[in-house]
Coordinates of C-alpha atoms in Angstrom, one line a residue:
M1 CA 181.0 119.0 38.6
P2 CA 179.9 120.7 35.4
F3 CA 179.2 124.4 35.1
S4 CA 175.5 124.7 34.2
L5 CA 172.9 127.5 34.5
L6 CA 170.0 125.1 33.8
P7 CA 167.9 123.9 36.7
K8 CA 167.1 120.2 36.9
A9 CA 163.5 121.0 38.0
I10 CA 161.3 124.1 38.0
F11 CA 158.3 124.6 40.3
P12 CA 156.0 127.6 40.5
A13 CA 156.6 128.0 44.3
L14 CA 158.5 126.3 47.1
T15 CA 155.3 125.0 48.6
D16 CA 154.6 123.0 45.4
I17 CA 157.5 120.7 46.1
T18 CA 156.5 117.5 47.8
P19 CA 158.3 115.0 50.0
E20 CA 157.1 112.3 47.5
Y21 CA 158.7 114.2 44.6
L22 CA 162.0 114.4 46.4
R23 CA 162.0 110.8 47.6
D24 CA 161.1 109.6 44.1
H25 CA 164.3 111.4 42.9
G26 CA 166.4 109.8 45.7
R27 CA 166.6 113.0 47.8
R28 CA 166.4 113.1 51.6
L29 CA 167.9 116.6 52.2
L30 CA 166.4 119.8 50.8
M31 CA 168.6 122.8 51.0
L32 CA 166.7 126.1 50.9
D33 CA 167.6 129.5 49.8
F34 CA 165.9 131.9 52.2
D35 CA 165.2 135.4 50.8
N36 CA 162.6 135.4 48.1
T37 CA 162.3 131.6 48.1
M38 CA 160.9 131.1 51.6
L39 CA 160.0 134.7 52.6
P40 CA 160.1 138.0 50.7
Y41 CA 163.1 140.2 51.4
T42 CA 160.8 142.7 53.0
S43 CA 159.1 140.3 55.5
K44 CA 160.0 138.3 58.6
I45 CA 156.6 136.7 59.0
P46 CA 156.0 133.3 57.3
T47 CA 152.7 132.5 55.7
P48 CA 150.6 129.8 57.2
E49 CA 151.1 127.8 53.9
L50 CA 154.9 127.9 54.4
L51 CA 154.5 126.6 58.0
V52 CA 152.2 123.8 56.9
W53 CA 154.7 122.9 54.1
I54 CA 157.7 122.8 56.5
D55 CA 155.7 120.4 58.8
R56 CA 154.7 118.2 55.8
M57 CA 158.3 117.9 54.6
K58 CA 159.5 117.0 58.0
R59 CA 156.8 114.4 58.5
G60 CA 157.6 113.1 55.0
G61 CA 161.2 112.3 56.1
I62 CA 162.9 115.3 54.3
T63 CA 165.6 117.2 56.2
L64 CA 165.3 120.9 55.6
F65 CA 168.4 123.1 55.8
V66 CA 168.6 126.8 54.9
V67 CA 171.8 127.7 52.9
S68 CA 171.7 131.5 52.6
N69 CA 174.2 134.1 51.3
S70 CA 172.6 136.6 53.8
H71 CA 174.6 138.2 56.6
K72 CA 171.5 139.3 58.4
Q73 CA 169.9 137.6 61.4
K74 CA 166.5 137.1 59.7
S75 CA 167.2 133.6 58.4
P76 CA 169.0 132.2 61.6
A77 CA 166.1 133.5 63.8
F78 CA 163.5 131.9 61.5
C79 CA 165.5 128.6 61.5
R80 CA 165.8 128.5 65.3
A81 CA 162.1 129.2 65.7
H82 CA 161.1 126.4 63.3
N83 CA 163.8 123.8 64.1
V84 CA 165.5 124.0 60.6
G85 CA 169.3 123.9 60.1
C86 CA 171.0 127.0 58.8
V87 CA 174.2 128.1 57.1
T88 CA 174.6 131.8 56.4
H89 CA 177.4 133.6 54.5
S90 CA 177.3 130.5 52.2
K91 CA 178.9 132.3 49.3
K92 CA 176.7 130.7 46.6
P93 CA 177.5 129.9 43.8
T94 CA 180.7 128.6 45.4
G95 CA 180.2 125.3 47.1
R96 CA 181.3 126.5 50.6
G97 CA 177.9 126.6 52.2
I98 CA 176.5 123.6 50.3
R99 CA 179.5 121.5 51.4
K100 CA 179.1 122.6 55.0
C101 CA 175.4 121.7 54.9
L102 CA 176.1 118.2 53.4
E103 CA 178.7 117.6 56.1
R104 CA 176.5 118.7 58.9
C105 CA 173.7 116.5 57.6
G106 CA 175.9 113.5 56.8
C107 CA 174.6 113.5 53.3
R108 CA 176.1 112.9 49.8
P109 CA 175.4 115.3 47.0
D110 CA 173.3 112.8 45.1
E111 CA 171.0 112.6 48.1
A112 CA 170.4 116.3 48.2
A113 CA 168.6 119.1 46.3
L114 CA 168.9 122.8 46.6
V115 CA 165.9 125.1 45.8
G116 CA 166.2 128.8 45.2
D117 CA 164.9 131.6 43.1
Q118 CA 168.1 132.6 41.3
I119 CA 169.9 131.0 38.4
Y120 CA 173.3 132.7 39.0
T121 CA 173.6 131.7 42.6
D122 CA 171.3 128.9 43.6
V123 CA 171.1 126.8 40.4
L124 CA 174.7 127.3 39.5
G125 CA 175.9 126.5 43.0
A126 CA 173.8 123.4 43.2
N127 CA 174.9 122.1 39.8
C128 CA 178.6 122.7 40.4
A129 CA 178.3 120.9 43.8
G130 CA 176.6 117.9 42.2
V131 CA 173.3 118.6 44.0
M132 CA 169.9 118.5 42.2
S133 CA 169.0 122.1 41.4
I134 CA 165.4 123.3 41.7
L135 CA 164.3 126.7 40.6
V136 CA 161.2 128.4 42.0
K137 CA 159.6 131.7 41.0
P138 CA 160.8 134.6 43.2
I139 CA 158.2 135.6 45.7
H140 CA 158.4 139.3 45.2
L141 CA 160.6 141.4 42.8
H142 CA 160.3 144.6 44.9
N143 CA 163.1 146.7 43.3
I144 CA 164.6 147.4 39.8
W145 CA 167.7 145.3 40.5
L146 CA 165.7 142.2 41.3
K147 CA 163.6 142.8 38.2
L148 CA 166.7 143.2 36.0
R149 CA 168.3 140.1 37.4
H150 CA 165.2 138.1 36.8
A151 CA 165.0 139.4 33.2
A152 CA 168.6 138.2 32.6
E153 CA 167.6 134.7 33.9
K154 CA 164.7 134.3 31.5
P155 CA 166.7 132.9 28.6
W156 CA 168.1 130.1 30.9
I157 CA 164.6 129.3 32.2
W158 CA 163.3 129.1 28.7
I159 CA 166.1 126.8 27.6
A160 CA 165.6 124.6 30.6
S161 CA 161.9 124.4 30.0
K162 CA 162.5 123.2 26.5
R163 CA 165.0 120.5 27.5
R164 CA 163.3 118.9 30.4
V165 CA 159.9 117.6 31.6
F166 CA 158.9 119.5 34.8
P167 CA 156.4 118.6 37.4
K168 CA 153.1 120.5 37.3

């Protein structure tokens, strides 16, 4: 698949994505980055809004599956507690974790989307794997390294926003 740092869609937050939007785009599987997409790096406690969103997606027929680069037990513990599939050590932007998820879910790339907060891992990984890439704003940039990374992504976000029509 083509190398691209441009997301196919941009949403303000994960919870703004709807099952209807995904189904309208032919997607039945939503792969989720975990840290700073679902929960801040600094928290293990989901917001009530996130829990309602997870339930809404499941009731809407969307399979949710975390694909995380993390080596920590935070994401697997969350996934077990909320009955969400999980692949850790996914090595995004390589396609390793994405392919593993697609295989486990019995899903083709054109039936899946991956949402995350980072251009250089989540968006690039999704695009190279042939999966619809969705970018969301990071939940919390709590240190200088995250702030610098986000600043380096701004030109790609700007270019993407000029080339595509995004949902509100």
